[in-house]
Short mmCIF file of C-alpha atoms and ligand atoms in Angstrom, two decimals:
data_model
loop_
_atom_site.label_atom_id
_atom_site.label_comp_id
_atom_site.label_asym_id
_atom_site.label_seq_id
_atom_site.Cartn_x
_atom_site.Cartn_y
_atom_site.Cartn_z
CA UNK A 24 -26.52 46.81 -41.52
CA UNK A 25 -27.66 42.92 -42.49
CA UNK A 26 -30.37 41.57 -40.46
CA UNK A 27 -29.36 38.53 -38.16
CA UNK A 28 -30.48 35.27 -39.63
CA UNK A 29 -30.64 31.51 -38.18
CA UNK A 30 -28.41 28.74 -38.46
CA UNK A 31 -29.81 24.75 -38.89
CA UNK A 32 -28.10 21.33 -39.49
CA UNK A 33 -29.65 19.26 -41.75
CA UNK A 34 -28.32 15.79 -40.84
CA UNK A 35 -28.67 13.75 -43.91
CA UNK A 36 -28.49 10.28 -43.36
CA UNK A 37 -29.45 10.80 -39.59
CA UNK A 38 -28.37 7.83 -37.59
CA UNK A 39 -26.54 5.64 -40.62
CA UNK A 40 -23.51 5.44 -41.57
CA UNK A 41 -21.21 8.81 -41.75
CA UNK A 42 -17.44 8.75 -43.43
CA UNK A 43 -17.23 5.17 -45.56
CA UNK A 44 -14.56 5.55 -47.73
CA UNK A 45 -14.33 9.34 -47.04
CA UNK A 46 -11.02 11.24 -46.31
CA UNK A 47 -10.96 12.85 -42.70
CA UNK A 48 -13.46 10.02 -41.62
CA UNK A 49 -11.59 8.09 -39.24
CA UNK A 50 -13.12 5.76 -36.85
CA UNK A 51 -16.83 7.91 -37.78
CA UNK A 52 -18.11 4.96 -40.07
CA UNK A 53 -16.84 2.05 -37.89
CA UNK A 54 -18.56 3.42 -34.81
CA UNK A 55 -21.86 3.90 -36.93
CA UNK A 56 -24.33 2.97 -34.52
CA UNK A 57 -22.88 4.90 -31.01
CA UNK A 58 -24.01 8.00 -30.52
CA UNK A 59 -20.59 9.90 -29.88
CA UNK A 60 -20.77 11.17 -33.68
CA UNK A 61 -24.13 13.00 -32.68
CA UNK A 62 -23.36 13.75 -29.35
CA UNK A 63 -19.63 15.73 -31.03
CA UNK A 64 -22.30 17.31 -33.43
CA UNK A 65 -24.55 18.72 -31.28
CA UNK A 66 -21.80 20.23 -28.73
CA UNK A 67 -19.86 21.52 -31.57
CA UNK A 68 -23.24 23.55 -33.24
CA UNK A 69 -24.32 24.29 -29.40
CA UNK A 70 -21.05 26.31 -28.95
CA UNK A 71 -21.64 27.86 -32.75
CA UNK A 72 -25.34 29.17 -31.56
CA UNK A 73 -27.29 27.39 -34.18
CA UNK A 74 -31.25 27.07 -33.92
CA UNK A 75 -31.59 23.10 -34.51
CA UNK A 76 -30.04 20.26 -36.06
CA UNK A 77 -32.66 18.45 -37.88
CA UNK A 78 -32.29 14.32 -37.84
CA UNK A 79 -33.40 13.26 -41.10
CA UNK A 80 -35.03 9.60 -41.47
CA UNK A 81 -36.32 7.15 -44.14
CA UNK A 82 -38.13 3.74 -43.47
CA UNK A 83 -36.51 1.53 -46.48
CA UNK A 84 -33.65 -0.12 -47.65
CA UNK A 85 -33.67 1.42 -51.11
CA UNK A 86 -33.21 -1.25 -53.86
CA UNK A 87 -34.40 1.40 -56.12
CA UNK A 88 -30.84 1.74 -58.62
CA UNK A 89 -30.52 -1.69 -60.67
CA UNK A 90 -33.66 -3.13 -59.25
CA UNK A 91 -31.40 -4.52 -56.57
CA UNK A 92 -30.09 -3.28 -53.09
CA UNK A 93 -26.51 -4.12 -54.24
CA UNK A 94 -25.30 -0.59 -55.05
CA UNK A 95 -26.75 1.07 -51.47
CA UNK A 96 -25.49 -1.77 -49.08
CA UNK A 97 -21.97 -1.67 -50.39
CA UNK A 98 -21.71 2.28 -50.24
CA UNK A 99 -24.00 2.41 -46.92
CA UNK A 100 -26.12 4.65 -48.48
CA UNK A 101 -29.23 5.25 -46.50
CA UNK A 102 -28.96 1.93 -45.12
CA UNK A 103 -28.27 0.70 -42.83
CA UNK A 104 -29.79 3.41 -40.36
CA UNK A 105 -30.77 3.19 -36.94
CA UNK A 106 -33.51 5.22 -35.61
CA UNK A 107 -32.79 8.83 -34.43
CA UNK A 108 -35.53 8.82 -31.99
CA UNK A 109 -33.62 6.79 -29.27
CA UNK A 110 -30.08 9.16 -29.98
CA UNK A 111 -32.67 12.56 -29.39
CA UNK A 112 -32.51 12.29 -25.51
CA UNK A 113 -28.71 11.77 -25.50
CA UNK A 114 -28.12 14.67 -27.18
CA UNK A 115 -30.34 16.76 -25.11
CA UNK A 116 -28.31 15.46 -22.35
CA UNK A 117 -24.88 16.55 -23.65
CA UNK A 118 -26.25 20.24 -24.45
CA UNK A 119 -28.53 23.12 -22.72
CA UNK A 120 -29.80 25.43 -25.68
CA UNK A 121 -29.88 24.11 -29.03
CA UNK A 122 -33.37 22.80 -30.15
CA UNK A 123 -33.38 18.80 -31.48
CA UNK A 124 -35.71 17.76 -34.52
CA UNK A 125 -36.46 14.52 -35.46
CA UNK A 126 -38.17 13.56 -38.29
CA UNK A 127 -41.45 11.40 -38.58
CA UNK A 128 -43.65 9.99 -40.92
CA UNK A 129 -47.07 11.16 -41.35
CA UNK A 130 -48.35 7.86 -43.39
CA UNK A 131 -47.01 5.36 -40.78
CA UNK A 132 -47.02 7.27 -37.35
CA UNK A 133 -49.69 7.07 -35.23
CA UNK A 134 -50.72 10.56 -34.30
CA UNK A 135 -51.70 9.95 -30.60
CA UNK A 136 -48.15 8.63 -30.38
CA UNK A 137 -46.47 11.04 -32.20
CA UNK A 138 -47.70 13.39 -30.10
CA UNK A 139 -46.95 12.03 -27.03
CA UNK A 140 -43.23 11.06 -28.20
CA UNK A 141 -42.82 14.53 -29.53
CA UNK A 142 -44.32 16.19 -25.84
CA UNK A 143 -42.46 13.57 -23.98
CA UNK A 144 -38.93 14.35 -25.22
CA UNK A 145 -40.04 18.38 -24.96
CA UNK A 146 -40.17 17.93 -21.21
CA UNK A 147 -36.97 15.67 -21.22
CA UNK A 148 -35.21 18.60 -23.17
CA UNK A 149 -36.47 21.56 -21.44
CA UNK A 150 -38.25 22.79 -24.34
CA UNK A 151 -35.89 22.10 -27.44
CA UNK A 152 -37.79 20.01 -29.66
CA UNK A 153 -39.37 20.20 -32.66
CA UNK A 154 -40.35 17.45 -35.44
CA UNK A 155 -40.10 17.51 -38.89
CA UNK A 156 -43.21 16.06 -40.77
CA UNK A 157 -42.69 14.01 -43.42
CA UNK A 158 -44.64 12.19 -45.69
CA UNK A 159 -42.59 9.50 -46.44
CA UNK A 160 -42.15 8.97 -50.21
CA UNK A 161 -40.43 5.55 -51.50
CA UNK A 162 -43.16 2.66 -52.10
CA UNK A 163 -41.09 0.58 -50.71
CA UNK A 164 -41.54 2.56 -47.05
CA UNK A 165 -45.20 1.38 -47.70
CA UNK A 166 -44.68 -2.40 -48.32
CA UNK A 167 -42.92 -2.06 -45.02
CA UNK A 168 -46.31 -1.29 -43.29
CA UNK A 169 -48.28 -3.64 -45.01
CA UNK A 170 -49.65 -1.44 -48.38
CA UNK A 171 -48.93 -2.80 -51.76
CA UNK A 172 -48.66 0.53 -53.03
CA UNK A 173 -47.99 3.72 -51.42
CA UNK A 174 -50.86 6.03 -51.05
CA UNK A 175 -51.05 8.49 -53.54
CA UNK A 176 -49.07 11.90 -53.24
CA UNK A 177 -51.62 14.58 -52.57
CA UNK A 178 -53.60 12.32 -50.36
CA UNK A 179 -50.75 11.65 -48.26
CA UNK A 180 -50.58 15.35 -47.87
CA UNK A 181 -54.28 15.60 -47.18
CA UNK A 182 -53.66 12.90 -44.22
CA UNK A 183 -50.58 14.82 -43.17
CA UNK A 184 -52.36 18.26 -42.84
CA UNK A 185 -55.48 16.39 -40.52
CA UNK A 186 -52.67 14.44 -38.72
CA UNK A 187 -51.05 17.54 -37.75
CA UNK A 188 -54.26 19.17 -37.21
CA UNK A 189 -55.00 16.17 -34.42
CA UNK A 190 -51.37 16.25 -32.97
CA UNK A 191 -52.20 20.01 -32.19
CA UNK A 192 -55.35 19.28 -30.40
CA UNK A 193 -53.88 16.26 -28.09
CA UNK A 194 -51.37 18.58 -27.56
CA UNK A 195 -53.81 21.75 -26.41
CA UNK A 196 -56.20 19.00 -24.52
CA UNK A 197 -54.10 20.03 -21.06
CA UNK A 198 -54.38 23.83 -20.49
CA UNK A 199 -50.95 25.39 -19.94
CA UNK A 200 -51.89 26.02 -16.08
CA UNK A 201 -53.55 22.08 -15.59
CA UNK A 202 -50.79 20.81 -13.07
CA UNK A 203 -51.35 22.91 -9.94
CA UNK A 204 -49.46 20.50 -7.71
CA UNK A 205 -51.70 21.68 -4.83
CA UNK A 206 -50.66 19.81 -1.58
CA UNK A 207 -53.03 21.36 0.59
CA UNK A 208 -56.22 20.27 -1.63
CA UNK A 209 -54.23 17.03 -2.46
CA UNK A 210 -54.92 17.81 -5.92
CA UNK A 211 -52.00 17.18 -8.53
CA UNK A 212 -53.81 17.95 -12.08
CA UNK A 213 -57.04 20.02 -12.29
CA UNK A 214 -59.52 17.77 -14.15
CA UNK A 215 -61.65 20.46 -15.32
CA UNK A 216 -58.17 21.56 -16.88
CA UNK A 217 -57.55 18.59 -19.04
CA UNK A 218 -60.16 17.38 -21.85
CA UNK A 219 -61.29 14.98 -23.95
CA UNK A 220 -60.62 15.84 -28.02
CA UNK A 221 -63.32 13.99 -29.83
CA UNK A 222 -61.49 14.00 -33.17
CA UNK A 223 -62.53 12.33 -36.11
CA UNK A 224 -61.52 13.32 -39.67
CA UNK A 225 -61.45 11.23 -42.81
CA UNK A 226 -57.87 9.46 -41.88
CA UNK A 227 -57.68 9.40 -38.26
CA UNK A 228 -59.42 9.60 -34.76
CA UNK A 229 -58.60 10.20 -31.36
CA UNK A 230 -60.42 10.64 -28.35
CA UNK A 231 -57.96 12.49 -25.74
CA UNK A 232 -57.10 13.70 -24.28
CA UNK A 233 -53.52 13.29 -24.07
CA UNK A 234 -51.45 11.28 -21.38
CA UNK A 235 -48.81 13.62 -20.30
CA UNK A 236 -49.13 16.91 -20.01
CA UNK A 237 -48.87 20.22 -22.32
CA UNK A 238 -45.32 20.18 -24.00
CA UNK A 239 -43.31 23.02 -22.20
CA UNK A 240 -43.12 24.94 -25.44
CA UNK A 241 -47.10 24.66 -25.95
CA UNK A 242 -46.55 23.44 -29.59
CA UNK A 243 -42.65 22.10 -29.89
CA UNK A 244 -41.10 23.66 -33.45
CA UNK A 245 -43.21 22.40 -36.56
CA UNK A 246 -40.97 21.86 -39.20
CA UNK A 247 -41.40 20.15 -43.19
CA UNK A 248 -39.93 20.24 -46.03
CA UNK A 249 -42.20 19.04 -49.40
CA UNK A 250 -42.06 21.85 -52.08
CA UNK A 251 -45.07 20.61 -54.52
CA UNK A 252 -48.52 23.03 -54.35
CA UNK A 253 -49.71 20.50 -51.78
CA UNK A 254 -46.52 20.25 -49.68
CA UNK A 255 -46.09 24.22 -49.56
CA UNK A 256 -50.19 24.61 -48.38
CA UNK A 257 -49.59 22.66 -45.87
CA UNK A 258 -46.77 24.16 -44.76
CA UNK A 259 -48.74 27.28 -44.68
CA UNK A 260 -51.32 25.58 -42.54
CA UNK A 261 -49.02 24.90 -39.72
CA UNK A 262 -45.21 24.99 -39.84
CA UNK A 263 -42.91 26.98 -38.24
CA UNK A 264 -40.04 26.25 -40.28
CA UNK A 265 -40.18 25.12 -43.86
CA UNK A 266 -37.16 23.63 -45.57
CA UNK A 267 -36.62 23.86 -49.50
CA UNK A 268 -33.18 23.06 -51.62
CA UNK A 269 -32.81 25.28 -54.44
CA UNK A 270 -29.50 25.73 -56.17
CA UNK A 271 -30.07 29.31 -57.49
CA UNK A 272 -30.50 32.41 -55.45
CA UNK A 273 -33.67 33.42 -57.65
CA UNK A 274 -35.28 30.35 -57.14
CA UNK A 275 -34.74 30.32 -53.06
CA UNK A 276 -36.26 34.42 -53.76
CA UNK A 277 -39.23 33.10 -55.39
CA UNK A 278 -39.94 30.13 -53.14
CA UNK A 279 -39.32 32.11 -49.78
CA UNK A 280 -42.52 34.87 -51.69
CA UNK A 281 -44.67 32.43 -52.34
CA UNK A 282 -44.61 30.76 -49.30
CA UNK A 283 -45.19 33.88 -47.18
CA UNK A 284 -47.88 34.93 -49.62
CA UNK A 285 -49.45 31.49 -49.01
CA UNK A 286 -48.78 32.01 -45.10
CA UNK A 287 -50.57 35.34 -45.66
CA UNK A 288 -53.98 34.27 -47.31
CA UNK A 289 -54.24 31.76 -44.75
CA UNK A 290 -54.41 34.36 -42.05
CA UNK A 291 -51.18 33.64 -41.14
CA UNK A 292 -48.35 36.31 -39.99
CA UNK A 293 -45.28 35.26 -42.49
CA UNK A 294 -43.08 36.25 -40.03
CA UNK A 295 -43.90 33.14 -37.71
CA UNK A 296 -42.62 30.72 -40.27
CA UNK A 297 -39.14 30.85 -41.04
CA UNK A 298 -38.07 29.62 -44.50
CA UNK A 299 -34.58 28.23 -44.52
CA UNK A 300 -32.44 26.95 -47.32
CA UNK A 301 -29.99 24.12 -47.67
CA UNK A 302 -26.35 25.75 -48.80
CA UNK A 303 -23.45 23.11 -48.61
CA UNK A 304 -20.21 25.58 -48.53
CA UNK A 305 -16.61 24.57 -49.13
CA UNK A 306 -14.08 25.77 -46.77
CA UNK A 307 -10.49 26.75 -47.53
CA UNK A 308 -7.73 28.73 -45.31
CA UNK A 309 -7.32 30.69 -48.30
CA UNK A 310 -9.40 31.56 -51.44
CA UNK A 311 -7.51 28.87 -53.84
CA UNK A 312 -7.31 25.69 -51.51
CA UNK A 313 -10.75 26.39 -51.27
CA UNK A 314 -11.42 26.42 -55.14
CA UNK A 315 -9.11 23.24 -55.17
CA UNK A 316 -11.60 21.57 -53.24
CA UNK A 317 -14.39 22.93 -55.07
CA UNK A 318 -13.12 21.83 -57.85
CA UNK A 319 -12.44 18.32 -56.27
CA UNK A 320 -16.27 17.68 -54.92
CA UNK A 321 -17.42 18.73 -58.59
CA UNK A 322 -14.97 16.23 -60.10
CA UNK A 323 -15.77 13.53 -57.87
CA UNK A 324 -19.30 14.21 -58.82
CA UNK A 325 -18.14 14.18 -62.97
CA UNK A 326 -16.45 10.89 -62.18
CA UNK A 327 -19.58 8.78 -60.61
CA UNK A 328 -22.81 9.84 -61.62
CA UNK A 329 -24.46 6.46 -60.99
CA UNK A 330 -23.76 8.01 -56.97
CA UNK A 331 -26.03 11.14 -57.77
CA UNK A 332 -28.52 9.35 -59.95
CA UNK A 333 -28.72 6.29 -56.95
CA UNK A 334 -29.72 8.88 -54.69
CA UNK A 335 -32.10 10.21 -56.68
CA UNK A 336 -33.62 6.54 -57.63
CA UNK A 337 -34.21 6.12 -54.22
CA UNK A 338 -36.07 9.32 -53.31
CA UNK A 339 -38.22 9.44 -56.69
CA UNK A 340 -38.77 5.75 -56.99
CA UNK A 341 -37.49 5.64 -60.67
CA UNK A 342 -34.53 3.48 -61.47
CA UNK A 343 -32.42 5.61 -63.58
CA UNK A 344 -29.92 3.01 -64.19
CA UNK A 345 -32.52 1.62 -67.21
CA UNK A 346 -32.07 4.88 -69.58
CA UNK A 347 -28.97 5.65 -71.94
CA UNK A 348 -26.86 8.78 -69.84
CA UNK A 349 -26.53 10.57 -72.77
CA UNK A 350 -29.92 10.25 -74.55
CA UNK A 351 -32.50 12.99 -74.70
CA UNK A 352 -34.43 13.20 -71.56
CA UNK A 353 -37.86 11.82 -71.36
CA UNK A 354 -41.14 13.07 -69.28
CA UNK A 355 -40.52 11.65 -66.25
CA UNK A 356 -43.15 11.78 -63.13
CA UNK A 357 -43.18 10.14 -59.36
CA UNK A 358 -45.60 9.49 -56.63
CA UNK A 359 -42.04 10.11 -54.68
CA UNK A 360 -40.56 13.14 -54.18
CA UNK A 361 -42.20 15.46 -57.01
CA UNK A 362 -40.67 19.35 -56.37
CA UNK A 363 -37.21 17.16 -55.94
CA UNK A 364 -37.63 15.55 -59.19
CA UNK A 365 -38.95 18.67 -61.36
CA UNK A 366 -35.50 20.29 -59.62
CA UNK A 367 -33.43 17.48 -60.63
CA UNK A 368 -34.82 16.98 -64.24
CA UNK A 369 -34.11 20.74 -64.56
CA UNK A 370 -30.51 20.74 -64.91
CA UNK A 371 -29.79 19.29 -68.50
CA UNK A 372 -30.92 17.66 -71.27
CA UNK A 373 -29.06 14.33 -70.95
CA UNK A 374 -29.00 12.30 -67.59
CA UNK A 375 -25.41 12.47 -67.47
CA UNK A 376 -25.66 16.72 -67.50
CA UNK A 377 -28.47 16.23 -65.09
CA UNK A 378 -26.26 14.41 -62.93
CA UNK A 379 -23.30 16.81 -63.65
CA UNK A 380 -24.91 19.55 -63.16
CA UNK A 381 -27.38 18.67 -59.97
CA UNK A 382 -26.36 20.20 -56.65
CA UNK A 383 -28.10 19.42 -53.57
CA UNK A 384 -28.73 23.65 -52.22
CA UNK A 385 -26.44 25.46 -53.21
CA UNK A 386 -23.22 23.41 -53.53
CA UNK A 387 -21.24 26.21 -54.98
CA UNK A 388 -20.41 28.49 -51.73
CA UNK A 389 -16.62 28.20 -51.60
CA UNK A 390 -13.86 30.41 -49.97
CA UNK A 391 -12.15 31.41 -46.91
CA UNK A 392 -14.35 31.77 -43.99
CA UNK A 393 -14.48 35.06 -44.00
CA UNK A 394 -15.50 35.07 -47.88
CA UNK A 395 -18.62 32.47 -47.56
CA UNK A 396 -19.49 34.38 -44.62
CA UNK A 397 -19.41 37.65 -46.84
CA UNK A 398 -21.69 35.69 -50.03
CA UNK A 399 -24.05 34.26 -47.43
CA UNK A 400 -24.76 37.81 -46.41
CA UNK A 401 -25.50 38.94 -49.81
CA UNK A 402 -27.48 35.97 -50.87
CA UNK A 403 -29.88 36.52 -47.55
CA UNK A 404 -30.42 40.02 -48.22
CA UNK A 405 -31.36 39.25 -51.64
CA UNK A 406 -33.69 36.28 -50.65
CA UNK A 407 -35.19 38.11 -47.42
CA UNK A 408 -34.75 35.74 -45.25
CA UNK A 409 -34.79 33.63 -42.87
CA UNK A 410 -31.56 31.65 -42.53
CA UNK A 411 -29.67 28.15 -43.61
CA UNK A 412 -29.46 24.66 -43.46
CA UNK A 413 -26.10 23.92 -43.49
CA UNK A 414 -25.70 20.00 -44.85
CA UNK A 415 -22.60 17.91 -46.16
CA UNK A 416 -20.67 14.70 -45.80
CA UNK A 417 -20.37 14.50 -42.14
CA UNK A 418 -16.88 14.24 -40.82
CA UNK A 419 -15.65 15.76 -37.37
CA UNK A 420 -13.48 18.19 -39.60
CA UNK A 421 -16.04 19.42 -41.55
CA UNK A 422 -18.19 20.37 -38.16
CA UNK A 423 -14.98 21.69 -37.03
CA UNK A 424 -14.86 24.31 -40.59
CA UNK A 425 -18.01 25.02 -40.19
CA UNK A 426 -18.60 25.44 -36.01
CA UNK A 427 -15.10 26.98 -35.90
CA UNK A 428 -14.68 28.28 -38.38
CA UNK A 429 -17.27 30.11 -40.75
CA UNK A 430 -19.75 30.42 -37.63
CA UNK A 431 -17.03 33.02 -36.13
CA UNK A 432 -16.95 34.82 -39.48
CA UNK A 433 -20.35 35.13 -39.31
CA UNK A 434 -20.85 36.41 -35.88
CA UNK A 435 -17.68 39.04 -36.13
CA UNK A 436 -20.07 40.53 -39.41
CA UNK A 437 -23.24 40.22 -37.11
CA UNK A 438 -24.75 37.87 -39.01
CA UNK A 439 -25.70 35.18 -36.57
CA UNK A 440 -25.79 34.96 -32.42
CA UNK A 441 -23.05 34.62 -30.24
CA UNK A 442 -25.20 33.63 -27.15
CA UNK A 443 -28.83 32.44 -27.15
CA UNK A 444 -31.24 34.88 -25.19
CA UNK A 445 -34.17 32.28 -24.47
CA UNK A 446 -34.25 28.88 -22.49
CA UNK A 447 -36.88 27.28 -25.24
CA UNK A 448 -36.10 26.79 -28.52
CA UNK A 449 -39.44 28.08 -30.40
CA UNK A 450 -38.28 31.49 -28.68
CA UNK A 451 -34.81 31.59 -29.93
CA UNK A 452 -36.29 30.89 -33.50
CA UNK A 453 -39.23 33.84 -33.25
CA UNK A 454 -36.59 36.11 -31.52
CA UNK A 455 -35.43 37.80 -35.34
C1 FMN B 3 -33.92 19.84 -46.27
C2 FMN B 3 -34.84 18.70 -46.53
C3 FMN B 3 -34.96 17.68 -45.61
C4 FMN B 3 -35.78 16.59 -45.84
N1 FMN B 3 -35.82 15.56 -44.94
C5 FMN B 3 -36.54 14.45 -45.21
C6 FMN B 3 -36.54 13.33 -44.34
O1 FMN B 3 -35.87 13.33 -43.32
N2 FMN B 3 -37.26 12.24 -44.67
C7 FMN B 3 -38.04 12.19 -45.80
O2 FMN B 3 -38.69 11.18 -46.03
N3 FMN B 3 -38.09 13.25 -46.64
C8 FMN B 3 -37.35 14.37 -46.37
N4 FMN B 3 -37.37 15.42 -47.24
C9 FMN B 3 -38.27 15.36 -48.39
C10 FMN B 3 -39.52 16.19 -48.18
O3 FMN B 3 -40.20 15.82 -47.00
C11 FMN B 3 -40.43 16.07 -49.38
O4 FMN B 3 -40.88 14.76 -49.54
C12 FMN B 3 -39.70 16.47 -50.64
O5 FMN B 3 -39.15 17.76 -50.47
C13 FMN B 3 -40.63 16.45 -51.85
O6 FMN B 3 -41.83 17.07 -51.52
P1 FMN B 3 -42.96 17.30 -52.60
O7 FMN B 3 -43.42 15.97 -53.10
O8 FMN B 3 -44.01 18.09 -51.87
O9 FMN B 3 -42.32 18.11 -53.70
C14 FMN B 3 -36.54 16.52 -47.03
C15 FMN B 3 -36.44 17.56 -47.97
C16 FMN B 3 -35.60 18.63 -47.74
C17 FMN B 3 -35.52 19.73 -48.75
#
């Protein structure tokens, strides 16, 4: 008998632009900046059961492909994007259970704020939220807040693992039991329950203590995603989820060790961190209209690789577009995104088999329902754990596949819940 194992959304693209130019799109892209598209999203994985949907987010409009912003503007890609933050509430408004993660950037966030944005939408939720720490990697994210250059990539991690460090402290400067709401004393917060911080690192300060209360959760879900040395220890300093995309099953088994080994030496129980992959499955009613659109996506991928290696511009900061597709590959290195590009770079020795070749997770999951369901099994009990982030071009009929139609597969084999047992969301994620 499999062990039960959780279920996430990665939301790429967040709150941009969803179905340009895609089949089963319909009016998705032209309503682009109302929240219904979210709103359908998070109903439709709220009656599948699944832990979170995480709300990506970048800070640039990437001109990173051609040294110009042409090729993203006409295709919509990553810009332009509104910010999640405003769409979190509305969501928590249209559903009771399923925990909301937004994602924020440790370089250009202020920590006190963070923290009290992060707390503020916990109590507005009930206890659902969670935030996804990033680091932020394009250079041009930086000229947006003033730097000529970004700060370098293991000192942004350095200044992430203190921010979060502070964010936890604000957070733990009201003791759970500091509103007593005492009407006969006339006494609404205990003062001797609520203190001052004192914090000062090498990056940032903060006095507390914090404005509004302890989150409901204590700590709301703790969630990142960098894959480097420096982005897995800290990880194993303070996350409760870690994200990774690895297209083979060995490397997901590898990356899931090391990171509970790292969780381990830091005193840490591995168990408390859950380490879920990115899989992007293809749906079919049957096993060959399945492979036909398998075989589709990959074509479509054959046909435009400038799409795949735009993308990847824009997260690595190196223009692509300047080197001959089918020459040798160089050495190629980034202050960007630097487990993404060694991943990337993997995958051939021209660009245009890198390209080919490149899937985002694992791209190659395709079948009935019932089949995926089956392989998803398999490939869990071979990793260990702890569950998937289930990402792909958002249309209403792919949440539809997915929410109605591999989620069922997957609860008939026991797989994943049918109901959630706990009101916060940190508890539904520790429950298995
Ligand atoms: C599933 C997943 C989601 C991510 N979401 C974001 C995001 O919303 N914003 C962002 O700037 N980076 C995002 N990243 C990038 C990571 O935060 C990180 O920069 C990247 O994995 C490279 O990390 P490294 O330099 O430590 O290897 C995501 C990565 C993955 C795998």
């Amino acid at each position: 008998m499999s062990s039960p194992f959780h279920l996430g959304w990665f939301l790429a693209n967040s709150f941009g632009v969803h179905g340009w130019g895609q089949a089963w799109g319909g009016v998705t892209a032209r309503d682009w900046a109302g929240p219904d598209l979210h709103i359908d999203l998070a109903r439709g994985l709220e009656r599948a059961c699944f832990d979170f949907i995480l709300l990506e987010d970048s800070l640039f409009v990437p001109d990173n492909y051609g040294a110009s912003t042409r090729f993203y503007l006409e295709r919509a890609l990553r810009a332009p994007k509104n910010d999640p933050l405003p769409l979190v509430p509305l969501m928590a408004q249209a559903t009771a259970r399923i925990g909301l993660v937004p994602t924020l950037s440790t370089s250009f966030y202020p920590p006190f704020l963070l923290a009290r944005l992060i707390a503020t939408l916990d109590f507005l939720s009930h206890g659902r939220m969670g935030c996804n720490f990033v680091t932020s990697t394009a250079a041009r994210a930086a000229q947006n807040f003033g730097l000529d250059a970004h700060i370098e990539h293991d000192t942004r991690y350095e200044m992430a693992d203190e921010f979060v460090t502070l964010v936890r402290e604000l957070w733990n400067s009201w003791d759970a039991d500091a509103i007593v709401m005492d009407e006969e004393r006339g006494v609404f917060a205990d003062p001797d329950r609520v203190r001052a911080i004192d914090f000062k690192g090498r990056f940032h300060a903060s006095r507390g203590p914090l404005n509004t209360a302890r989150p409901p959760q204590g700590s709301p879900v703790l969630v990142q995603a960098g894959s480097s040395p420096q982005g897995r220890q800290f990880a194993a300093g303070h996350m409760d989820v870690v994200l990774a995309a690895y297209n083979s099953v060995a490397d997901m088994k590898a990356f899931r060790a090391d990171m509970r080994a790292r969780l381990a030496a830091r005193g840490r129980d591995p168990d408390r961190c859950k380490v879920m992959f990115v899989i992007s499955p293809t749906l079919g009613e049957t096993a060959a209209e399945a492979e036909a659109r398998h075989q589709r996506r990959q074509q479509a991928k054959n046909d435009a690789p400038d799409l795949t290696l735009a993308a990847m511009a824009s997260l690595t900061d190196i223009d692509f577009s300047q080197f001959d597709l089918d020459a040798p590959l160089e050495e190629l290195t980034t202050n960007g995104q630097q487990g993404t590009l060694k991943l990337f770079l993997k995958q051939g020795r021209t660009l245009r088999e890198v390209a080919r070749n490149y899937r985002y997770g694992l791209e190659d999951l395709h079948g009935t329902p019932d089949q995926v369901a089956g392989r998803m099994d398999e490939i869990m009990q071979e990793v260990g754990g702890d569950g998937f982030m289930i990402t792909g071009p958002l249309t209403r009929r792919y949440l539809a596949e997915i929410a109605d139609g591999l989620t069922p597969a997957l609860q008939k084999r026991g797989l994943t819940r049918r109901a959630y047992a706990h009101a916060h969301f940190r508890d539904n994620l520790m429950e298995f």
